[in-house]
Short mmCIF file of C-alpha atoms and ligand atoms in Angstrom, two decimals:
data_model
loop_
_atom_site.label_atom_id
_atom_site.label_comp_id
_atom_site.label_asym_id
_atom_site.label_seq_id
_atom_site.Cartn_x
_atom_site.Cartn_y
_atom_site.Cartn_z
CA UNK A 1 96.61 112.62 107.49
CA UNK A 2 100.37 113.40 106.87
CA UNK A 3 103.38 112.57 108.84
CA UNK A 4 106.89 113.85 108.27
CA UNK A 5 110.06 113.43 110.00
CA UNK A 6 113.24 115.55 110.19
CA UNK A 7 116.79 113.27 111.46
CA UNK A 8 118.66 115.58 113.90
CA UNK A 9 121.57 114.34 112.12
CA UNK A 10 123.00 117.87 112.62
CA UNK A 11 121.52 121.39 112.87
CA UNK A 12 118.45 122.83 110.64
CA UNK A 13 120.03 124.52 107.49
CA UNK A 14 117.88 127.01 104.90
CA UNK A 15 117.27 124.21 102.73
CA UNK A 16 115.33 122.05 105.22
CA UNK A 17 113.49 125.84 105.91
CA UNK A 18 112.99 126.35 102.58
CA UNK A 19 112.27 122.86 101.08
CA UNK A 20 110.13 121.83 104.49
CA UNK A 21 109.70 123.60 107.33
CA UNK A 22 108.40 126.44 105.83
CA UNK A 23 105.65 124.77 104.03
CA UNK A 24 104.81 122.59 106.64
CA UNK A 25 104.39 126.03 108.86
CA UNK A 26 102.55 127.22 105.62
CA UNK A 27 99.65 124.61 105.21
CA UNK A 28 98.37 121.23 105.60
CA UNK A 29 95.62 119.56 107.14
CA UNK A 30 94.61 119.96 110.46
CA UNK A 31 95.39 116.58 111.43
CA UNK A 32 99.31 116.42 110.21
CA UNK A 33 101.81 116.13 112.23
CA UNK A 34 105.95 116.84 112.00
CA UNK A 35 107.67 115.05 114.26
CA UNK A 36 112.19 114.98 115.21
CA UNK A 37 113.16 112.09 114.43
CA UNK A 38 115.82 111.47 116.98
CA UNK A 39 116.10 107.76 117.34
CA UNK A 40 116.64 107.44 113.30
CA UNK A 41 120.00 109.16 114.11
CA UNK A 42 121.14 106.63 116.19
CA UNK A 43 122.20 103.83 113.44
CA UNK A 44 125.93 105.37 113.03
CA UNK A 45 128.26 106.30 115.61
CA UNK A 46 126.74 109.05 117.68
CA UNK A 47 126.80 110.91 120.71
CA UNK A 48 124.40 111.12 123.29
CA UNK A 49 124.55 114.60 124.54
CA UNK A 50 125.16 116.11 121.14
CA UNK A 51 121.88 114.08 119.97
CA UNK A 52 119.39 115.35 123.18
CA UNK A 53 120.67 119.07 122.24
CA UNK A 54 120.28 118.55 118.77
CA UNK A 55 116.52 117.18 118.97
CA UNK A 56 115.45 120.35 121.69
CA UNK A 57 116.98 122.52 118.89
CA UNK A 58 115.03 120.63 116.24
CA UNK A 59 111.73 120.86 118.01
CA UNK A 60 112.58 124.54 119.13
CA UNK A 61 112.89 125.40 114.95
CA UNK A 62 109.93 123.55 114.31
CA UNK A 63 107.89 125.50 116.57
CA UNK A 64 109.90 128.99 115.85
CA UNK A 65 109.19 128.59 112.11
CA UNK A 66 105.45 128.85 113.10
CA UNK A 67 104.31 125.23 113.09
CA UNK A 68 101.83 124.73 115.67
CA UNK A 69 102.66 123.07 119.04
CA UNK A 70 100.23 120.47 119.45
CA UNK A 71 100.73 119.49 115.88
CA UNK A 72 105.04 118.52 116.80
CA UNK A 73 106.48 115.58 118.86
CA UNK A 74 109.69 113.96 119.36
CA UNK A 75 110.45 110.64 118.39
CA UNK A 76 112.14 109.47 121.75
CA UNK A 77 109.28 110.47 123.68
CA UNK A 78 107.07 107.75 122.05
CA UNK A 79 110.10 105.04 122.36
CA UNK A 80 108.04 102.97 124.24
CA UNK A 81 105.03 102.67 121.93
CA UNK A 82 107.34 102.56 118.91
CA UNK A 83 109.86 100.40 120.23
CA UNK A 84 106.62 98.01 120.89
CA UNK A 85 104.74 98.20 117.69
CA UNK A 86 108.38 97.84 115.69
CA UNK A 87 108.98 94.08 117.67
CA UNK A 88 105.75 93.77 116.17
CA UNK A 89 106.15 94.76 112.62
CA UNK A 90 109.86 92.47 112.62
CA UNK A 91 107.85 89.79 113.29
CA UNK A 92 105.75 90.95 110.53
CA UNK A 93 109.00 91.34 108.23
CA UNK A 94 111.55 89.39 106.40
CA UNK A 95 114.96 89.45 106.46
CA UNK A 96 115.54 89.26 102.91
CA UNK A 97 113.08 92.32 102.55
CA UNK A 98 115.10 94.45 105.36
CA UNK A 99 118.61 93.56 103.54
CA UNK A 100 117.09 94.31 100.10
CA UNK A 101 116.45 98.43 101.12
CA UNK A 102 118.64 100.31 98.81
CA UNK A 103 119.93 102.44 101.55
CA UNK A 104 120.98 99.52 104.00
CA UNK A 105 123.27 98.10 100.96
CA UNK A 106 124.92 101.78 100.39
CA UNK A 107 125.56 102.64 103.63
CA UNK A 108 126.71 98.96 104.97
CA UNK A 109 128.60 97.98 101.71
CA UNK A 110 128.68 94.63 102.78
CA UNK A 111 130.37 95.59 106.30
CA UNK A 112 128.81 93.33 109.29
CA UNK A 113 129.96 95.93 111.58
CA UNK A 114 127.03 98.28 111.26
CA UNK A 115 124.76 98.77 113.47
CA UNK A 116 122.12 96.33 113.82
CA UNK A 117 119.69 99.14 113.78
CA UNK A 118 120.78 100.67 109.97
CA UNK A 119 119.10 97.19 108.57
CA UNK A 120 116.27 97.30 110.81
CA UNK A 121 115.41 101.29 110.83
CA UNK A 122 112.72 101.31 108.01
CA UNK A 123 110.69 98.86 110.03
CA UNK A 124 110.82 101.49 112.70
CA UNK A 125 109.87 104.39 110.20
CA UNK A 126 107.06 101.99 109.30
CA UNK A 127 105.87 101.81 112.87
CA UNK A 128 106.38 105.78 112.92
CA UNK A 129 104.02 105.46 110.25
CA UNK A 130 101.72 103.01 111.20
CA UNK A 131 101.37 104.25 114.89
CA UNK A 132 99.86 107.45 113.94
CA UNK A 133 97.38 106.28 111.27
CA UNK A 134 99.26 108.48 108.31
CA UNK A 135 97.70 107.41 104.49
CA UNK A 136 99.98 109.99 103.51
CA UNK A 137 104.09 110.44 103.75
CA UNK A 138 105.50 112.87 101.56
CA UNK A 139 109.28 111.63 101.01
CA UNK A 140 111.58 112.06 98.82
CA UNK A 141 113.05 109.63 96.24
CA UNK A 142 115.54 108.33 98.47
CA UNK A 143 113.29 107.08 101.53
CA UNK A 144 110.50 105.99 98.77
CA UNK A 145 111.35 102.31 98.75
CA UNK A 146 110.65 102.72 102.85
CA UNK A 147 107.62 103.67 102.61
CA UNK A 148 106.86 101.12 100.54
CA UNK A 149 107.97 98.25 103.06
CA UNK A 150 105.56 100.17 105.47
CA UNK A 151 102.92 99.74 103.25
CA UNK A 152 103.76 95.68 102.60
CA UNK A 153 103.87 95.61 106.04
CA UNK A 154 100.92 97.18 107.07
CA UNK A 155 98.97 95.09 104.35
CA UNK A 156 100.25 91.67 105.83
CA UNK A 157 99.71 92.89 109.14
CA UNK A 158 96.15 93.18 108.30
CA UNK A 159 95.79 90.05 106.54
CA UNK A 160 97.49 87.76 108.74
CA UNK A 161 95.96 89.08 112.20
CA UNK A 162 93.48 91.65 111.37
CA UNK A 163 92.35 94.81 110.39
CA UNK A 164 94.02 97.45 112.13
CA UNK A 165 96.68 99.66 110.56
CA UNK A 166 95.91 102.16 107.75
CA UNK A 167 97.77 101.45 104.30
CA UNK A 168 100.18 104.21 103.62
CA UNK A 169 101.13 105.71 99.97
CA UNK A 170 104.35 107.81 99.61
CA UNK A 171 103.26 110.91 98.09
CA UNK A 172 106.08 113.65 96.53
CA UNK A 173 106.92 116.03 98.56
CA UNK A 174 105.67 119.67 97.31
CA UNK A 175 108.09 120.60 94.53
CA UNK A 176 110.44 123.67 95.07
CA UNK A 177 114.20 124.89 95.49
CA UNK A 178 116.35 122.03 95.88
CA UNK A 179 118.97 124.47 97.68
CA UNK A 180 122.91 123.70 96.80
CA UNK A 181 125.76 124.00 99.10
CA UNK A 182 127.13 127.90 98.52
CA UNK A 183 131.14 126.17 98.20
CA UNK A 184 130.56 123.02 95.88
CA UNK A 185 126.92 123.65 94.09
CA UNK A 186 126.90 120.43 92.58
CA UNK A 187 125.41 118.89 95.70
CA UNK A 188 122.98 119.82 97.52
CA UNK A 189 122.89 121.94 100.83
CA UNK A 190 122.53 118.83 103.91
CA UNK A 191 122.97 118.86 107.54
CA UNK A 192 125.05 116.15 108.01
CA UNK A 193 127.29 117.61 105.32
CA UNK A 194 130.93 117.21 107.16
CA UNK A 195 132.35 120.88 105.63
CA UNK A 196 129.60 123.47 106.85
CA UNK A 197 131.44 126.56 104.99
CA UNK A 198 128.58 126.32 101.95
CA UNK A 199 126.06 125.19 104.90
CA UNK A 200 123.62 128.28 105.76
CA UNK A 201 122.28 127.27 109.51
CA UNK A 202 119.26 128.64 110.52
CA UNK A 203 120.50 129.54 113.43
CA UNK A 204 123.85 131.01 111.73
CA UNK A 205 124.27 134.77 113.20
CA UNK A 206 123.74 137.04 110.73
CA UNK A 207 127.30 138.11 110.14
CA UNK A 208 128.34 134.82 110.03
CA UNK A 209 125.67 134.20 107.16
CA UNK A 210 126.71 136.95 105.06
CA UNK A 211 130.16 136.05 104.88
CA UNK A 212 129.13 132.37 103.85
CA UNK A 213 126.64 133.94 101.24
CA UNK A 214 129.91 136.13 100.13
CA UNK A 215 132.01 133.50 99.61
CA UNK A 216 129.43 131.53 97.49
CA UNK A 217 131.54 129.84 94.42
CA UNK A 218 130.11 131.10 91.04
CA UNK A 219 131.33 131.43 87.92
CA UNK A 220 133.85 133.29 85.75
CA UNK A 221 130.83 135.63 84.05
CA UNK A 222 130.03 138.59 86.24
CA UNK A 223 126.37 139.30 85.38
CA UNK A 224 123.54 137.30 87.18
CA UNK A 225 121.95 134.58 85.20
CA UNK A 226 119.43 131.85 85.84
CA UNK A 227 120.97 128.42 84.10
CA UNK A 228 120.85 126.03 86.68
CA UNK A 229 122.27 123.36 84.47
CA UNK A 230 125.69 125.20 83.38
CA UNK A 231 125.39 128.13 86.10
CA UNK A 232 124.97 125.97 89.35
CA UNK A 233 126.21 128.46 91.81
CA UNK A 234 124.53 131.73 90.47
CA UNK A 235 121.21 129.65 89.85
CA UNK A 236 121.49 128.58 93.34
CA UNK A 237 121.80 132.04 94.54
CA UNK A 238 118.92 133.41 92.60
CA UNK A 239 116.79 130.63 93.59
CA UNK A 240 117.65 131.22 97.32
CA UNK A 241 116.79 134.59 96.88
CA UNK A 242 113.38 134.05 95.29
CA UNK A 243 112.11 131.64 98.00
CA UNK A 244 113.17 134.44 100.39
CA UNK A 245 111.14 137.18 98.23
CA UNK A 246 108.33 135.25 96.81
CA UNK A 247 109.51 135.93 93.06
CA UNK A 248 111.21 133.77 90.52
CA UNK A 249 114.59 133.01 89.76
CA UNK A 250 114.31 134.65 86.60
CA UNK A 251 112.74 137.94 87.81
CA UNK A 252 115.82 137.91 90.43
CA UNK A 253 118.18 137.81 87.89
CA UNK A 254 116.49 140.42 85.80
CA UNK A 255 116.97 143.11 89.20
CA UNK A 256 120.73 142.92 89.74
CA UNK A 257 123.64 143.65 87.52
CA UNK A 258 126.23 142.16 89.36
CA UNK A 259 127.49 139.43 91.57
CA UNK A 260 128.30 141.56 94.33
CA UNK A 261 125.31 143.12 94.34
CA UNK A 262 123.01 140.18 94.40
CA UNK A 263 124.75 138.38 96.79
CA UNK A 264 124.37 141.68 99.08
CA UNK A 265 120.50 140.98 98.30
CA UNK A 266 120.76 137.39 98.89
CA UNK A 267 122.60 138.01 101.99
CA UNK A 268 119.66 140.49 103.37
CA UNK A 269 116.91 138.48 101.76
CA UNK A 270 118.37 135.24 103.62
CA UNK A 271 118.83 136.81 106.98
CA UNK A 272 115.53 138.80 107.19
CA UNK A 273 113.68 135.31 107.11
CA UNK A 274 115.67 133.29 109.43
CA UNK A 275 115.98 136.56 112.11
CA UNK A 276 112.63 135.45 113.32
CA UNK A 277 113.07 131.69 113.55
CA UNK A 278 116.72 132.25 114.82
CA UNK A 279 115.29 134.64 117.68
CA UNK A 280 111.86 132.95 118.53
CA UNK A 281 114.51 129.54 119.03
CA UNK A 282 116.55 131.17 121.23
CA UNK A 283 114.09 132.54 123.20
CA UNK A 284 112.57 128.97 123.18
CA UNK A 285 115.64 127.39 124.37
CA UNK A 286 116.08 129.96 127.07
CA UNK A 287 113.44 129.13 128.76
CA UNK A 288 113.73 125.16 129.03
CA UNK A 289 110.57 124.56 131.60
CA UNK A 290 108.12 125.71 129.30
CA UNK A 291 110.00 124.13 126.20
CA UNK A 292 109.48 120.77 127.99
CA UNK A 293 106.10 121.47 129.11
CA UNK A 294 104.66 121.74 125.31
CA UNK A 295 106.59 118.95 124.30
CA UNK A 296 105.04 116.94 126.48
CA UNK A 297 102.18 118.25 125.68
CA UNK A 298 102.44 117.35 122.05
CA UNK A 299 104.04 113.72 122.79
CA UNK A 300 100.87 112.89 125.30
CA UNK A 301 98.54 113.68 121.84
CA UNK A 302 100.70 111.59 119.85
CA UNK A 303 100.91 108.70 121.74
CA UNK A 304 97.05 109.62 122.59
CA UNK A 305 96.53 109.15 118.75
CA UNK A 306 98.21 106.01 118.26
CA UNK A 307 97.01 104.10 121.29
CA UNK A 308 94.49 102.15 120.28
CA UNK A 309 96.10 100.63 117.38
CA UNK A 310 98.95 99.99 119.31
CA UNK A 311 97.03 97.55 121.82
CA UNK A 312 94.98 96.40 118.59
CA UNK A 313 98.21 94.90 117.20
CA UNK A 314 99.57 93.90 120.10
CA UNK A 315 96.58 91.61 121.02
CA UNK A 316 95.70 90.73 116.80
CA UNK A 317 99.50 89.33 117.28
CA UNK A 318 99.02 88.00 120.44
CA UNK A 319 101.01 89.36 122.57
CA UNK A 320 99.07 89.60 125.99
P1 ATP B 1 121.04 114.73 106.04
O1 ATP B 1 122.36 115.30 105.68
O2 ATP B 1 121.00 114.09 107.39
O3 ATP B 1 120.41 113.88 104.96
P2 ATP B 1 119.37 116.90 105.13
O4 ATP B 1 119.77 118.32 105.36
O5 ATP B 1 119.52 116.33 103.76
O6 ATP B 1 120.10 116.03 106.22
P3 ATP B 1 116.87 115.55 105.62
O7 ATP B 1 116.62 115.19 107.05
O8 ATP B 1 117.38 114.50 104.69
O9 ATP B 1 117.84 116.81 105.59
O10 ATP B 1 115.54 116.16 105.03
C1 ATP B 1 114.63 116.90 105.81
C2 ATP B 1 113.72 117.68 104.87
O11 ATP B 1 114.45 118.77 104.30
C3 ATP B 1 113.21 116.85 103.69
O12 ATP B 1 111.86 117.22 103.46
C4 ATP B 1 114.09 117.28 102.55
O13 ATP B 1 113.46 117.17 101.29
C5 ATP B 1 114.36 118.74 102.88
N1 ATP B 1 115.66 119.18 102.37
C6 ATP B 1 116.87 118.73 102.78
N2 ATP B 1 117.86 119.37 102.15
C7 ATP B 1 117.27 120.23 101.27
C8 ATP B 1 117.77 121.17 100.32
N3 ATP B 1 119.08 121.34 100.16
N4 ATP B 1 116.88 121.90 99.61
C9 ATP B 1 115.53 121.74 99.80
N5 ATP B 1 115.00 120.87 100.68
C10 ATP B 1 115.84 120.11 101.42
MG1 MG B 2 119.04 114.19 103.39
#
């Protein structure tokens, strides 16, 4: 079984579509599950209200881009069984190996003003983990070394109280478009990314995303080429616009003759796919009864599927 996460760290852009959502929509096993992981955004300076609205919108994407309902779950609506089996898996876990995660070093530099929370957050992606049984957690390079403290931990778990979690194994996520910001295409297209004029939201009205696509930064040639090494922003473009039209970058390169006229095609190509999602999410979000009622629905499983190896540890470790 197969667990991701997506931080509502801000709104859903096309690369999280493209790179994710759309291929967790597209296939897996019957058993997966996607779940917004709202209470990872919560180790920086946040704000409440901005955070709830963020995570509906999250789970109203999810959903829009066509994965199933019962198959999606918020975070914060399992915060008592996580916030339970996480105690647990501190007590399970080191200091030392919390303060050694890359990412706690690069985003506290050495400040003891951070959160709390940004050391101890992998344990709680390990109890996300661990909760729900997943052998399998496709995750970037970046979150790899978390995974791996999930797995230590599940292993000691096991051998120091009992048999109960399921080892995990990071696995690579499916390879594809690693989509660029449209302004500065030597990083990549992010959420959180403070300057949205390069950001395509998948929610972004359509005007809106043409003029972004428009204003792409290229280069000083004028005829489309795919070079992604020393053409960054045309590459990008042509690689956008073959995950939109199911050919290759190549191929898109090969059908326009000039940069105005593919980023027309991009434009059209990029709006056509997101009109759906973008429409099925508003029409989600306008109706906020039955929005709440399937994710409820789809928490109640989750916690449903965790359960019994949440009491399991709790009694292996003794608590009650
Ligand atoms: P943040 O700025 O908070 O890191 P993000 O946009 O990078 O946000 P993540 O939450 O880090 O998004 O990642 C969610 C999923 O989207 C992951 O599976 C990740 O690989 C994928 N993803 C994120 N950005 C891109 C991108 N530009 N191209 C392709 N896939 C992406
Ligand atoms: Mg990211």
């Amino acid at each position: 079984m197969r667990l991701s996460g997506i931080t509502p760290s801000g709104h859903t852009q096309l690369g999280n579509h493209l790179g994710a959502i759309a291929r967790w929509a597209a296939g897996g096993g019957a058993d997966d599950l996607y779940f917004v992981a709202d209470l990872h955004a919560m180790t920086t300076t946040h704000n409440p209200a901005a955070l709830r609205a963020r995570a509906s919108e999250m789970l109203a994407v999810l959903i829009a881009a066509g994965i199933a309902p019962e198959r999606v779950f918020v975070q914060s609506d399992l915060a008592r069984e996580l916030g339970a089996l996480t105690w647990a898996l501190e007590c399970t876990c080191s200091y030392g190996e919390a303060a050694r995660m890359i990412q706690f070093k690069e985003k506290a530099g050495g400040r003891s003003g951070v959160r709390l929370s940004l050391l101890t957050y992998p344990v709680l992606m390990a109890a996300d983990i661990l909760l729900l049984g997943a052998d399998e957690v496709p995750v970037g390079e970046d979150q790899s070394q978390h995974v791996e403290l999930a797995r230590a931990l599940a292993r000691r778990f096991n051998s120091t109280y009992g048999e109960v979690f399921t080892v995990p194994r990071p696995v690579l996520p499916l390879t594809g478009a690693r989509v660029r910001d449209l302004a500065d295409p030597a990083r990549k297209m992010s959420k959180s990314t403070r300057d949205s004029a390069g950001v395509v939201f998948v929610l972004d009205e359509p005007d809106l995303i043409r003029r972004k696509i428009r204003r792409a930064v290229t280069d000083a040639h004028s005829v489309p080429a795919y070079s992604p090494d020393d053409r960054p922003g045309v590459s990008n473009l042509l690689e956008i616009l073959g995950a939109c039209t199911g050919v290759t970058p190549q191929e898109a390169a090969a059908a326009h003759t000039s940069y105005g006229q593919l980023k027309e095609a991009v434009a059209d190509a990029v709006i056509e796919t997101l009109r759906p999602i973008r429409e099925r999410t508003l029409s989600l979000l306008a109706d906020p009864v039955e929005l709440d009622r399937v994710r409820k629905a789809g928490a109640t499983r989750a916690a449903e599927r965790g359960e019994h190896r949440l009491s399991s540890a709790l009694r292996l470790i003794g608590a009650g």
